[in-house]
Amino acid sequence: MLLAVLQGVSELFPVSSLGHTVLLPALFGWRIDRSDPTFLAFVVALHLGTALALLVFYRADWARIAGGLTRSVVRGRIGEDPDERLGWLLVAGTIPLALVGVFLEEPVKRLFGSATLVAGFLILNAFVMFSGERLKRAKSGDIALGALPYPSGVGVGFSQALALLPGISRSGSSIVTGLLVGLDHEDAARFSFLLATPAIGAASVLEIPRLFAPAAHGVLIESLVGGVVAAVTAYASVTFLTRYFRTNDLRPFGWYCLVFGSVCLVLALTKVIA
Amino acid sequence: MKIVALVVALICFALAVGYGSGTVQFAAHTPGPHVKHAVVFAVLGVVALVWMRFQSGASAPSAR
């Protein structure tokens, strides 16, 4: 249940869920075999729950976006409707992550599994957020999400791929890039969460067979309960974060990553954690 | 651009079939079929076809 809550919260908060799934078990001495079929099935259920929560939270947006995409394909051109533009921005932003994900996920996972590196990336994540906020304050004027140029949408999509490095947050890097291309905090967060839905959803749907693998039958109920817990926690997280970013910025999350990453780095370097 | 979009779509579909059947192993880390790669390239092929359709729409006379 703790893992399910951790997934639901850290997947959407800009603090790196992947980094936390490496560092927290190391800190608390949880013995997790990441290649065990039962654990993989559990992780698939947690991701499905998170994607479902995002889909439900943004259901009205997705309905309009689907309508906009359909209209533009039928018409044969993208009109001025913000939902059509947003739909194609999401498609353009998802392509880079899909390509980078399928080709680089496995080698990156093998290279960056140690607590020392993950803690280092978490500190880097903090400085990415601090720098993003500083650069944003130096810029004047915001552009609306519906008016975002396509290259900027692709750039935000590319920035999500940085989250393959455990310790770098997907939402953190995409919100920072959104701010740098001219969005305000609220729109940058909204675009990041909308981009997260196909990213998390597609990745977990493709892994559904793991959930029903013979070796995972013993934990099917636990996986489903975990998925529901992750969904409820993710829904609460996205509700909180969309309100939070109306008036606040990324710096508190940056301070959290800096402090937690520094503590873990010291503990890893002094061999207190593996 | 229509031709480019069509070529991109055909390459994507060919790669989807290749990865799905296990005959294409480029940048794959385990032997055998790669469903994820196949699905991604199939979706990219569809996106390229939509891009081709948009090229047709852009060159058509306006309905207004």
mmCIF file of N, CA, C and O in Angstrom, chain A residues 119-214:
data_model
loop_
_atom_site.group_PDB
_atom_site.id
_atom_site.type_symbol
_atom_site.label_atom_id
_atom_site.label_comp_id
_atom_site.label_asym_id
_atom_site.label_seq_id
_atom_site.Cartn_x
_atom_site.Cartn_y
_atom_site.Cartn_z
ATOM 1 N N ALA A 119 20.548 9.897 -6.270
ATOM 2 C CA ALA A 119 20.545 11.061 -5.375
ATOM 3 C C ALA A 119 21.144 12.266 -6.094
ATOM 4 O O ALA A 119 20.643 13.398 -5.966
ATOM 5 N N GLY A 120 22.209 12.031 -6.880
ATOM 6 C CA GLY A 120 22.821 13.115 -7.653
ATOM 7 C C GLY A 120 21.842 13.710 -8.657
ATOM 8 O O GLY A 120 21.732 14.931 -8.786
ATOM 9 N N PHE A 121 21.096 12.833 -9.341
ATOM 10 C CA PHE A 121 20.105 13.321 -10.316
ATOM 11 C C PHE A 121 18.966 14.075 -9.615
ATOM 12 O O PHE A 121 18.406 15.009 -10.173
ATOM 13 N N LEU A 122 18.623 13.658 -8.397
ATOM 14 C CA LEU A 122 17.563 14.353 -7.657
ATOM 15 C C LEU A 122 18.007 15.786 -7.328
ATOM 16 O O LEU A 122 17.210 16.733 -7.402
ATOM 17 N N ILE A 123 19.291 15.930 -6.970
ATOM 18 C CA ILE A 123 19.830 17.279 -6.708
ATOM 19 C C ILE A 123 19.819 18.088 -8.009
ATOM 20 O O ILE A 123 19.442 19.264 -8.020
ATOM 21 N N LEU A 124 20.200 17.431 -9.125
ATOM 22 C CA LEU A 124 20.168 18.103 -10.426
ATOM 23 C C LEU A 124 18.738 18.548 -10.767
ATOM 24 O O LEU A 124 18.514 19.647 -11.273
ATOM 25 N N ASN A 125 17.760 17.669 -10.426
ATOM 26 C CA ASN A 125 16.341 17.985 -10.651
ATOM 27 C C ASN A 125 15.963 19.277 -9.916
ATOM 28 O O ASN A 125 15.243 20.122 -10.442
ATOM 29 N N ALA A 126 16.495 19.416 -8.692
ATOM 30 C CA ALA A 126 16.221 20.629 -7.901
ATOM 31 C C ALA A 126 16.761 21.849 -8.642
ATOM 32 O O ALA A 126 16.054 22.859 -8.787
ATOM 33 N N PHE A 127 17.994 21.765 -9.143
ATOM 34 C CA PHE A 127 18.587 22.931 -9.805
ATOM 35 C C PHE A 127 17.906 23.229 -11.134
ATOM 36 O O PHE A 127 17.838 24.393 -11.542
ATOM 37 N N VAL A 128 17.393 22.188 -11.808
ATOM 38 C CA VAL A 128 16.622 22.420 -13.039
ATOM 39 C C VAL A 128 15.386 23.276 -12.707
ATOM 40 O O VAL A 128 15.068 24.242 -13.400
ATOM 41 N N MET A 129 14.710 22.928 -11.586
ATOM 42 C CA MET A 129 13.502 23.677 -11.213
ATOM 43 C C MET A 129 13.849 25.098 -10.769
ATOM 44 O O MET A 129 13.178 26.057 -11.164
ATOM 45 N N PHE A 130 14.916 25.249 -9.962
ATOM 46 C CA PHE A 130 15.330 26.599 -9.540
ATOM 47 C C PHE A 130 15.694 27.459 -10.753
ATOM 48 O O PHE A 130 15.282 28.612 -10.854
ATOM 49 N N SER A 131 16.470 26.876 -11.682
ATOM 50 C CA SER A 131 16.902 27.630 -12.871
ATOM 51 C C SER A 131 15.702 28.002 -13.728
ATOM 52 O O SER A 131 15.617 29.119 -14.253
ATOM 53 N N GLY A 132 14.769 27.034 -13.875
ATOM 54 C CA GLY A 132 13.571 27.293 -14.671
ATOM 55 C C GLY A 132 12.780 28.463 -14.109
ATOM 56 O O GLY A 132 12.318 29.333 -14.858
ATOM 57 N N GLU A 133 12.619 28.473 -12.787
ATOM 58 C CA GLU A 133 11.869 29.568 -12.153
ATOM 59 C C GLU A 133 12.591 30.907 -12.340
ATOM 60 O O GLU A 133 11.966 31.926 -12.609
ATOM 61 N N ARG A 134 13.916 30.884 -12.214
ATOM 62 C CA ARG A 134 14.695 32.123 -12.362
ATOM 63 C C ARG A 134 14.566 32.666 -13.799
ATOM 64 O O ARG A 134 14.326 33.848 -14.012
ATOM 65 N N LEU A 135 14.706 31.754 -14.791
ATOM 66 C CA LEU A 135 14.611 32.176 -16.194
ATOM 67 C C LEU A 135 13.199 32.652 -16.519
ATOM 68 O O LEU A 135 13.007 33.585 -17.290
ATOM 69 N N LYS A 136 12.199 31.989 -15.922
ATOM 70 C CA LYS A 136 10.811 32.386 -16.168
ATOM 71 C C LYS A 136 10.563 33.821 -15.658
ATOM 72 O O LYS A 136 9.903 34.608 -16.327
ATOM 73 N N ARG A 137 11.109 34.115 -14.483
ATOM 74 C CA ARG A 137 10.898 35.452 -13.920
ATOM 75 C C ARG A 137 11.565 36.527 -14.782
ATOM 76 O O ARG A 137 11.110 37.663 -14.813
ATOM 77 N N ALA A 138 12.646 36.134 -15.480
ATOM 78 C CA ALA A 138 13.353 37.103 -16.322
ATOM 79 C C ALA A 138 12.600 37.375 -17.625
ATOM 80 O O ALA A 138 12.850 38.367 -18.306
ATOM 81 N N LYS A 139 11.663 36.467 -17.988
ATOM 82 C CA LYS A 139 10.904 36.643 -19.234
ATOM 83 C C LYS A 139 9.621 37.409 -18.930
ATOM 84 O O LYS A 139 9.073 37.285 -17.844
ATOM 85 N N SER A 140 9.139 38.147 -19.924
ATOM 86 C CA SER A 140 7.882 38.868 -19.696
ATOM 87 C C SER A 140 6.814 38.336 -20.653
ATOM 88 O O SER A 140 7.108 38.006 -21.793
ATOM 89 N N GLY A 141 5.583 38.258 -20.144
ATOM 90 C CA GLY A 141 4.455 37.841 -20.979
ATOM 91 C C GLY A 141 4.326 36.338 -21.105
ATOM 92 O O GLY A 141 5.331 35.632 -21.180
ATOM 93 N N ASP A 142 3.067 35.872 -21.063
ATOM 94 C CA ASP A 142 2.788 34.441 -21.202
ATOM 95 C C ASP A 142 2.008 34.211 -22.486
ATOM 96 O O ASP A 142 1.304 35.104 -22.956
ATOM 97 N N ILE A 143 2.145 32.994 -23.047
ATOM 98 C CA ILE A 143 1.285 32.653 -24.170
ATOM 99 C C ILE A 143 0.305 31.569 -23.722
ATOM 100 O O ILE A 143 0.623 30.780 -22.827
ATOM 101 N N ALA A 144 -0.866 31.552 -24.355
ATOM 102 C CA ALA A 144 -1.890 30.563 -23.981
ATOM 103 C C ALA A 144 -1.492 29.197 -24.527
ATOM 104 O O ALA A 144 -0.805 29.097 -25.557
ATOM 105 N N LEU A 145 -1.923 28.149 -23.820
ATOM 106 C CA LEU A 145 -1.576 26.790 -24.234
ATOM 107 C C LEU A 145 -2.079 26.504 -25.655
ATOM 108 O O LEU A 145 -1.391 25.877 -26.457
ATOM 109 N N GLY A 146 -3.291 27.004 -25.964
ATOM 110 C CA GLY A 146 -3.871 26.757 -27.292
ATOM 111 C C GLY A 146 -3.103 27.439 -28.422
ATOM 112 O O GLY A 146 -3.271 27.103 -29.582
ATOM 113 N N ALA A 147 -2.238 28.417 -28.061
ATOM 114 C CA ALA A 147 -1.480 29.151 -29.082
ATOM 115 C C ALA A 147 -0.015 28.736 -29.107
ATOM 116 O O ALA A 147 0.792 29.350 -29.806
ATOM 117 N N LEU A 148 0.338 27.696 -28.355
ATOM 118 C CA LEU A 148 1.739 27.262 -28.283
ATOM 119 C C LEU A 148 2.200 26.750 -29.657
ATOM 120 O O LEU A 148 1.520 25.917 -30.262
ATOM 121 N N PRO A 149 3.348 27.230 -30.165
ATOM 122 C CA PRO A 149 3.832 26.714 -31.459
ATOM 123 C C PRO A 149 4.184 25.224 -31.351
ATOM 124 O O PRO A 149 4.598 24.764 -30.290
ATOM 125 N N TYR A 150 4.042 24.494 -32.478
ATOM 126 C CA TYR A 150 4.299 23.042 -32.449
ATOM 127 C C TYR A 150 5.737 22.690 -32.049
ATOM 128 O O TYR A 150 5.937 21.755 -31.275
ATOM 129 N N PRO A 151 6.770 23.424 -32.547
ATOM 130 C CA PRO A 151 8.130 23.084 -32.102
ATOM 131 C C PRO A 151 8.271 23.173 -30.576
ATOM 132 O O PRO A 151 8.987 22.381 -29.968
ATOM 133 N N SER A 152 7.569 24.137 -29.968
ATOM 134 C CA SER A 152 7.628 24.254 -28.504
ATOM 135 C C SER A 152 6.978 23.040 -27.850
ATOM 136 O O SER A 152 7.469 22.518 -26.841
ATOM 137 N N GLY A 153 5.862 22.575 -28.434
ATOM 138 C CA GLY A 153 5.187 21.375 -27.909
ATOM 139 C C GLY A 153 6.091 20.157 -27.993
ATOM 140 O O GLY A 153 6.166 19.352 -27.062
ATOM 141 N N VAL A 154 6.821 20.045 -29.123
ATOM 142 C CA VAL A 154 7.756 18.930 -29.288
ATOM 143 C C VAL A 154 8.881 19.044 -28.251
ATOM 144 O O VAL A 154 9.318 18.051 -27.663
ATOM 145 N N GLY A 155 9.328 20.288 -28.007
ATOM 146 C CA GLY A 155 10.385 20.516 -27.019
ATOM 147 C C GLY A 155 9.951 20.063 -25.633
ATOM 148 O O GLY A 155 10.715 19.408 -24.912
ATOM 149 N N VAL A 156 8.709 20.384 -25.260
ATOM 150 C CA VAL A 156 8.188 19.953 -23.953
ATOM 151 C C VAL A 156 8.123 18.420 -23.922
ATOM 152 O O VAL A 156 8.474 17.794 -22.923
ATOM 153 N N GLY A 157 7.724 17.827 -25.049
ATOM 154 C CA GLY A 157 7.668 16.363 -25.129
ATOM 155 C C GLY A 157 9.043 15.737 -24.943
ATOM 156 O O GLY A 157 9.205 14.765 -24.204
ATOM 157 N N PHE A 158 10.044 16.330 -25.611
ATOM 158 C CA PHE A 158 11.418 15.828 -25.488
ATOM 159 C C PHE A 158 11.886 15.909 -24.041
ATOM 160 O O PHE A 158 12.569 15.009 -23.547
ATOM 161 N N SER A 159 11.532 17.004 -23.383
ATOM 162 C CA SER A 159 12.027 17.194 -22.009
ATOM 163 C C SER A 159 11.500 16.104 -21.077
ATOM 164 O O SER A 159 12.154 15.766 -20.087
ATOM 165 N N GLN A 160 10.325 15.528 -21.422
ATOM 166 C CA GLN A 160 9.789 14.435 -20.590
ATOM 167 C C GLN A 160 10.728 13.227 -20.592
ATOM 168 O O GLN A 160 10.783 12.475 -19.634
ATOM 169 N N ALA A 161 11.445 13.069 -21.718
ATOM 170 C CA ALA A 161 12.324 11.902 -21.847
ATOM 171 C C ALA A 161 13.472 11.939 -20.843
ATOM 172 O O ALA A 161 14.057 10.902 -20.532
ATOM 173 N N LEU A 162 13.775 13.139 -20.326
ATOM 174 C CA LEU A 162 14.838 13.237 -19.305
ATOM 175 C C LEU A 162 14.495 12.404 -18.076
ATOM 176 O O LEU A 162 15.367 11.987 -17.324
ATOM 177 N N ALA A 163 13.176 12.171 -17.886
ATOM 178 C CA ALA A 163 12.733 11.423 -16.701
ATOM 179 C C ALA A 163 13.099 9.945 -16.777
ATOM 180 O O ALA A 163 12.876 9.205 -15.818
ATOM 181 N N LEU A 164 13.669 9.508 -17.908
ATOM 182 C CA LEU A 164 14.187 8.139 -17.940
ATOM 183 C C LEU A 164 15.345 8.006 -16.959
ATOM 184 O O LEU A 164 15.664 6.911 -16.494
ATOM 185 N N LEU A 165 15.995 9.166 -16.666
ATOM 186 C CA LEU A 165 17.063 9.153 -15.664
ATOM 187 C C LEU A 165 16.408 9.175 -14.283
ATOM 188 O O LEU A 165 15.720 10.142 -13.951
ATOM 189 N N PRO A 166 16.580 8.122 -13.465
ATOM 190 C CA PRO A 166 15.913 8.108 -12.161
ATOM 191 C C PRO A 166 16.436 9.227 -11.273
ATOM 192 O O PRO A 166 17.638 9.335 -11.047
ATOM 193 N N GLY A 167 15.533 10.090 -10.812
ATOM 194 C CA GLY A 167 15.927 11.267 -10.036
ATOM 195 C C GLY A 167 15.488 12.533 -10.750
ATOM 196 O O GLY A 167 15.265 13.565 -10.127
ATOM 197 N N ILE A 168 15.350 12.464 -12.086
ATOM 198 C CA ILE A 168 14.826 13.603 -12.850
ATOM 199 C C ILE A 168 13.323 13.383 -12.997
ATOM 200 O O ILE A 168 12.890 12.311 -13.426
ATOM 201 N N SER A 169 12.560 14.407 -12.634
ATOM 202 C CA SER A 169 11.101 14.263 -12.655
ATOM 203 C C SER A 169 10.529 14.556 -14.037
ATOM 204 O O SER A 169 10.909 15.556 -14.674
ATOM 205 N N ARG A 170 9.599 13.697 -14.498
ATOM 206 C CA ARG A 170 8.937 13.918 -15.784
ATOM 207 C C ARG A 170 8.115 15.208 -15.740
ATOM 208 O O ARG A 170 8.224 16.056 -16.613
ATOM 209 N N SER A 171 7.296 15.333 -14.671
ATOM 210 C CA SER A 171 6.456 16.534 -14.607
ATOM 211 C C SER A 171 7.320 17.771 -14.365
ATOM 212 O O SER A 171 7.062 18.834 -14.934
ATOM 213 N N GLY A 172 8.377 17.629 -13.559
ATOM 214 C CA GLY A 172 9.258 18.764 -13.283
ATOM 215 C C GLY A 172 9.916 19.280 -14.552
ATOM 216 O O GLY A 172 9.865 20.474 -14.854
ATOM 217 N N SER A 173 10.508 18.360 -15.337
ATOM 218 C CA SER A 173 11.220 18.808 -16.541
ATOM 219 C C SER A 173 10.246 19.359 -17.575
ATOM 220 O O SER A 173 10.552 20.341 -18.261
ATOM 221 N N SER A 174 9.049 18.750 -17.682
ATOM 222 C CA SER A 174 8.118 19.259 -18.695
ATOM 223 C C SER A 174 7.486 20.581 -18.257
ATOM 224 O O SER A 174 7.240 21.457 -19.099
ATOM 225 N N ILE A 175 7.249 20.756 -16.956
ATOM 226 C CA ILE A 175 6.699 22.050 -16.503
ATOM 227 C C ILE A 175 7.747 23.149 -16.704
ATOM 228 O O ILE A 175 7.438 24.238 -17.188
ATOM 229 N N VAL A 176 9.014 22.847 -16.364
ATOM 230 C CA VAL A 176 10.083 23.843 -16.554
ATOM 231 C C VAL A 176 10.185 24.224 -18.036
ATOM 232 O O VAL A 176 10.246 25.415 -18.379
ATOM 233 N N THR A 177 10.172 23.230 -18.926
ATOM 234 C CA THR A 177 10.258 23.541 -20.363
ATOM 235 C C THR A 177 9.031 24.331 -20.808
ATOM 236 O O THR A 177 9.147 25.264 -21.605
ATOM 237 N N GLY A 178 7.865 23.959 -20.273
ATOM 238 C CA GLY A 178 6.643 24.714 -20.582
ATOM 239 C C GLY A 178 6.788 26.177 -20.178
ATOM 240 O O GLY A 178 6.409 27.090 -20.922
ATOM 241 N N LEU A 179 7.369 26.416 -18.998
ATOM 242 C CA LEU A 179 7.582 27.797 -18.535
ATOM 243 C C LEU A 179 8.550 28.524 -19.468
ATOM 244 O O LEU A 179 8.341 29.687 -19.810
ATOM 245 N N LEU A 180 9.597 27.816 -19.897
ATOM 246 C CA LEU A 180 10.621 28.451 -20.736
ATOM 247 C C LEU A 180 10.096 28.785 -22.134
ATOM 248 O O LEU A 180 10.595 29.713 -22.767
ATOM 249 N N VAL A 181 9.112 28.015 -22.625
ATOM 250 C CA VAL A 181 8.569 28.341 -23.961
ATOM 251 C C VAL A 181 7.432 29.355 -23.869
ATOM 252 O O VAL A 181 6.817 29.690 -24.879
ATOM 253 N N GLY A 182 7.147 29.837 -22.651
ATOM 254 C CA GLY A 182 6.227 30.964 -22.522
ATOM 255 C C GLY A 182 4.905 30.691 -21.823
ATOM 256 O O GLY A 182 4.070 31.582 -21.715
ATOM 257 N N LEU A 183 4.663 29.436 -21.365
ATOM 258 C CA LEU A 183 3.404 29.163 -20.675
ATOM 259 C C LEU A 183 3.481 29.682 -19.236
ATOM 260 O O LEU A 183 4.576 29.820 -18.686
ATOM 261 N N ASP A 184 2.317 29.950 -18.634
ATOM 262 C CA ASP A 184 2.339 30.254 -17.202
ATOM 263 C C ASP A 184 2.318 28.932 -16.423
ATOM 264 O O ASP A 184 2.194 27.848 -17.023
ATOM 265 N N HIS A 185 2.436 29.017 -15.098
ATOM 266 C CA HIS A 185 2.545 27.787 -14.299
ATOM 267 C C HIS A 185 1.324 26.878 -14.463
ATOM 268 O O HIS A 185 1.446 25.659 -14.561
ATOM 269 N N GLU A 186 0.145 27.490 -14.495
ATOM 270 C CA GLU A 186 -1.088 26.694 -14.561
ATOM 271 C C GLU A 186 -1.165 25.920 -15.885
ATOM 272 O O GLU A 186 -1.442 24.715 -15.897
ATOM 273 N N ASP A 187 -0.872 26.622 -17.005
ATOM 274 C CA ASP A 187 -0.926 25.965 -18.321
ATOM 275 C C ASP A 187 0.215 24.957 -18.488
ATOM 276 O O ASP A 187 0.029 23.901 -19.107
ATOM 277 N N ALA A 188 1.401 25.306 -17.958
ATOM 278 C CA ALA A 188 2.536 24.380 -18.067
ATOM 279 C C ALA A 188 2.230 23.077 -17.326
ATOM 280 O O ALA A 188 2.524 21.979 -17.817
ATOM 281 N N ALA A 189 1.604 23.203 -16.148
ATOM 282 C CA ALA A 189 1.252 22.003 -15.373
ATOM 283 C C ALA A 189 0.150 21.215 -16.083
ATOM 284 O O ALA A 189 0.212 19.982 -16.183
ATOM 285 N N ARG A 190 -0.830 21.935 -16.631
ATOM 286 C CA ARG A 190 -1.932 21.260 -17.334
ATOM 287 C C ARG A 190 -1.393 20.495 -18.540
ATOM 288 O O ARG A 190 -1.755 19.328 -18.767
ATOM 289 N N PHE A 191 -0.518 21.134 -19.321
ATOM 290 C CA PHE A 191 0.063 20.474 -20.494
ATOM 291 C C PHE A 191 0.880 19.259 -20.061
ATOM 292 O O PHE A 191 0.819 18.190 -20.674
ATOM 293 N N SER A 192 1.625 19.419 -18.964
ATOM 294 C CA SER A 192 2.447 18.305 -18.466
ATOM 295 C C SER A 192 1.563 17.117 -18.065
ATOM 296 O O SER A 192 1.870 15.969 -18.396
ATOM 297 N N PHE A 193 0.455 17.386 -17.362
ATOM 298 C CA PHE A 193 -0.412 16.284 -16.911
ATOM 299 C C PHE A 193 -1.174 15.663 -18.085
ATOM 300 O O PHE A 193 -1.430 14.457 -18.096
ATOM 301 N N LEU A 194 -1.545 16.505 -19.068
ATOM 302 C CA LEU A 194 -2.207 15.939 -20.249
ATOM 303 C C LEU A 194 -1.231 15.060 -21.038
ATOM 304 O O LEU A 194 -1.609 13.995 -21.519
ATOM 305 N N LEU A 195 0.034 15.511 -21.130
ATOM 306 C CA LEU A 195 1.048 14.695 -21.814
ATOM 307 C C LEU A 195 1.309 13.399 -21.055
ATOM 308 O O LEU A 195 1.642 12.376 -21.652
ATOM 309 N N ALA A 196 1.166 13.455 -19.727
ATOM 310 C CA ALA A 196 1.454 12.268 -18.907
ATOM 311 C C ALA A 196 0.437 11.160 -19.154
ATOM 312 O O ALA A 196 0.765 9.976 -19.027
ATOM 313 N N THR A 197 -0.790 11.531 -19.514
ATOM 314 C CA THR A 197 -1.850 10.519 -19.650
ATOM 315 C C THR A 197 -1.528 9.495 -20.727
ATOM 316 O O THR A 197 -1.506 8.296 -20.438
ATOM 317 N N PRO A 198 -1.235 9.927 -21.998
ATOM 318 C CA PRO A 198 -0.863 8.896 -22.982
ATOM 319 C C PRO A 198 0.462 8.229 -22.652
ATOM 320 O O PRO A 198 0.642 7.038 -22.916
ATOM 321 N N ALA A 199 1.398 8.985 -22.057
ATOM 322 C CA ALA A 199 2.719 8.412 -21.749
ATOM 323 C C ALA A 199 2.596 7.273 -20.736
ATOM 324 O O ALA A 199 3.065 6.147 -20.980
ATOM 325 N N ILE A 200 1.936 7.547 -19.615
ATOM 326 C CA ILE A 200 1.808 6.520 -18.569
ATOM 327 C C ILE A 200 0.814 5.450 -19.024
ATOM 328 O O ILE A 200 1.025 4.256 -18.833
ATOM 329 N N GLY A 201 -0.297 5.918 -19.648
ATOM 330 C CA GLY A 201 -1.354 4.989 -20.054
ATOM 331 C C GLY A 201 -0.876 3.990 -21.089
ATOM 332 O O GLY A 201 -1.051 2.779 -20.925
ATOM 333 N N ALA A 202 -0.209 4.483 -22.148
ATOM 334 C CA ALA A 202 0.232 3.575 -23.219
ATOM 335 C C ALA A 202 1.276 2.595 -22.685
ATOM 336 O O ALA A 202 1.229 1.402 -22.987
ATOM 337 N N ALA A 203 2.216 3.123 -21.877
ATOM 338 C CA ALA A 203 3.275 2.256 -21.342
ATOM 339 C C ALA A 203 2.675 1.138 -20.487
ATOM 340 O O ALA A 203 3.112 -0.014 -20.559
ATOM 341 N N SER A 204 1.641 1.475 -19.695
ATOM 342 C CA SER A 204 1.082 0.446 -18.817
ATOM 343 C C SER A 204 0.133 -0.494 -19.572
ATOM 344 O O SER A 204 0.096 -1.691 -19.284
ATOM 345 N N VAL A 205 -0.599 0.035 -20.567
ATOM 346 C CA VAL A 205 -1.496 -0.834 -21.349
ATOM 347 C C VAL A 205 -0.680 -1.898 -22.081
ATOM 348 O O VAL A 205 -1.061 -3.077 -22.141
ATOM 349 N N LEU A 206 0.496 -1.476 -22.614
ATOM 350 C CA LEU A 206 1.346 -2.440 -23.326
ATOM 351 C C LEU A 206 1.909 -3.504 -22.382
ATOM 352 O O LEU A 206 2.330 -4.566 -22.822
ATOM 353 N N GLU A 207 1.906 -3.210 -21.083
ATOM 354 C CA GLU A 207 2.458 -4.168 -20.106
ATOM 355 C C GLU A 207 1.365 -4.997 -19.428
ATOM 356 O O GLU A 207 1.662 -5.787 -18.535
ATOM 357 N N ILE A 208 0.093 -4.798 -19.827
ATOM 358 C CA ILE A 208 -1.019 -5.513 -19.177
ATOM 359 C C ILE A 208 -0.805 -7.039 -19.138
ATOM 360 O O ILE A 208 -1.139 -7.675 -18.135
ATOM 361 N N PRO A 209 -0.239 -7.643 -20.214
ATOM 362 C CA PRO A 209 -0.028 -9.101 -20.136
ATOM 363 C C PRO A 209 0.759 -9.540 -18.897
ATOM 364 O O PRO A 209 0.536 -10.636 -18.380
ATOM 365 N N ARG A 210 1.655 -8.667 -18.397
ATOM 366 C CA ARG A 210 2.407 -9.024 -17.181
ATOM 367 C C ARG A 210 1.471 -9.211 -15.984
ATOM 368 O O ARG A 210 1.732 -9.998 -15.088
ATOM 369 N N LEU A 211 0.366 -8.424 -15.983
ATOM 370 C CA LEU A 211 -0.585 -8.470 -14.866
ATOM 371 C C LEU A 211 -1.259 -9.840 -14.779
ATOM 372 O O LEU A 211 -1.637 -10.294 -13.701
ATOM 373 N N PHE A 212 -1.433 -10.494 -15.949
ATOM 374 C CA PHE A 212 -2.131 -11.772 -15.981
ATOM 375 C C PHE A 212 -1.185 -12.945 -16.260
ATOM 376 O O PHE A 212 -1.632 -14.038 -16.608
ATOM 377 N N ALA A 213 0.118 -12.684 -16.127
ATOM 378 C CA ALA A 213 1.089 -13.767 -16.308
ATOM 379 C C ALA A 213 0.882 -14.815 -15.214
ATOM 380 O O ALA A 213 0.505 -14.459 -14.083
ATOM 381 N N PRO A 214 1.100 -16.099 -15.526
ATOM 382 C CA PRO A 214 0.859 -17.152 -14.523
ATOM 383 C C PRO A 214 1.596 -16.887 -13.206
ATOM 384 O O PRO A 214 1.039 -17.099 -12.123
#
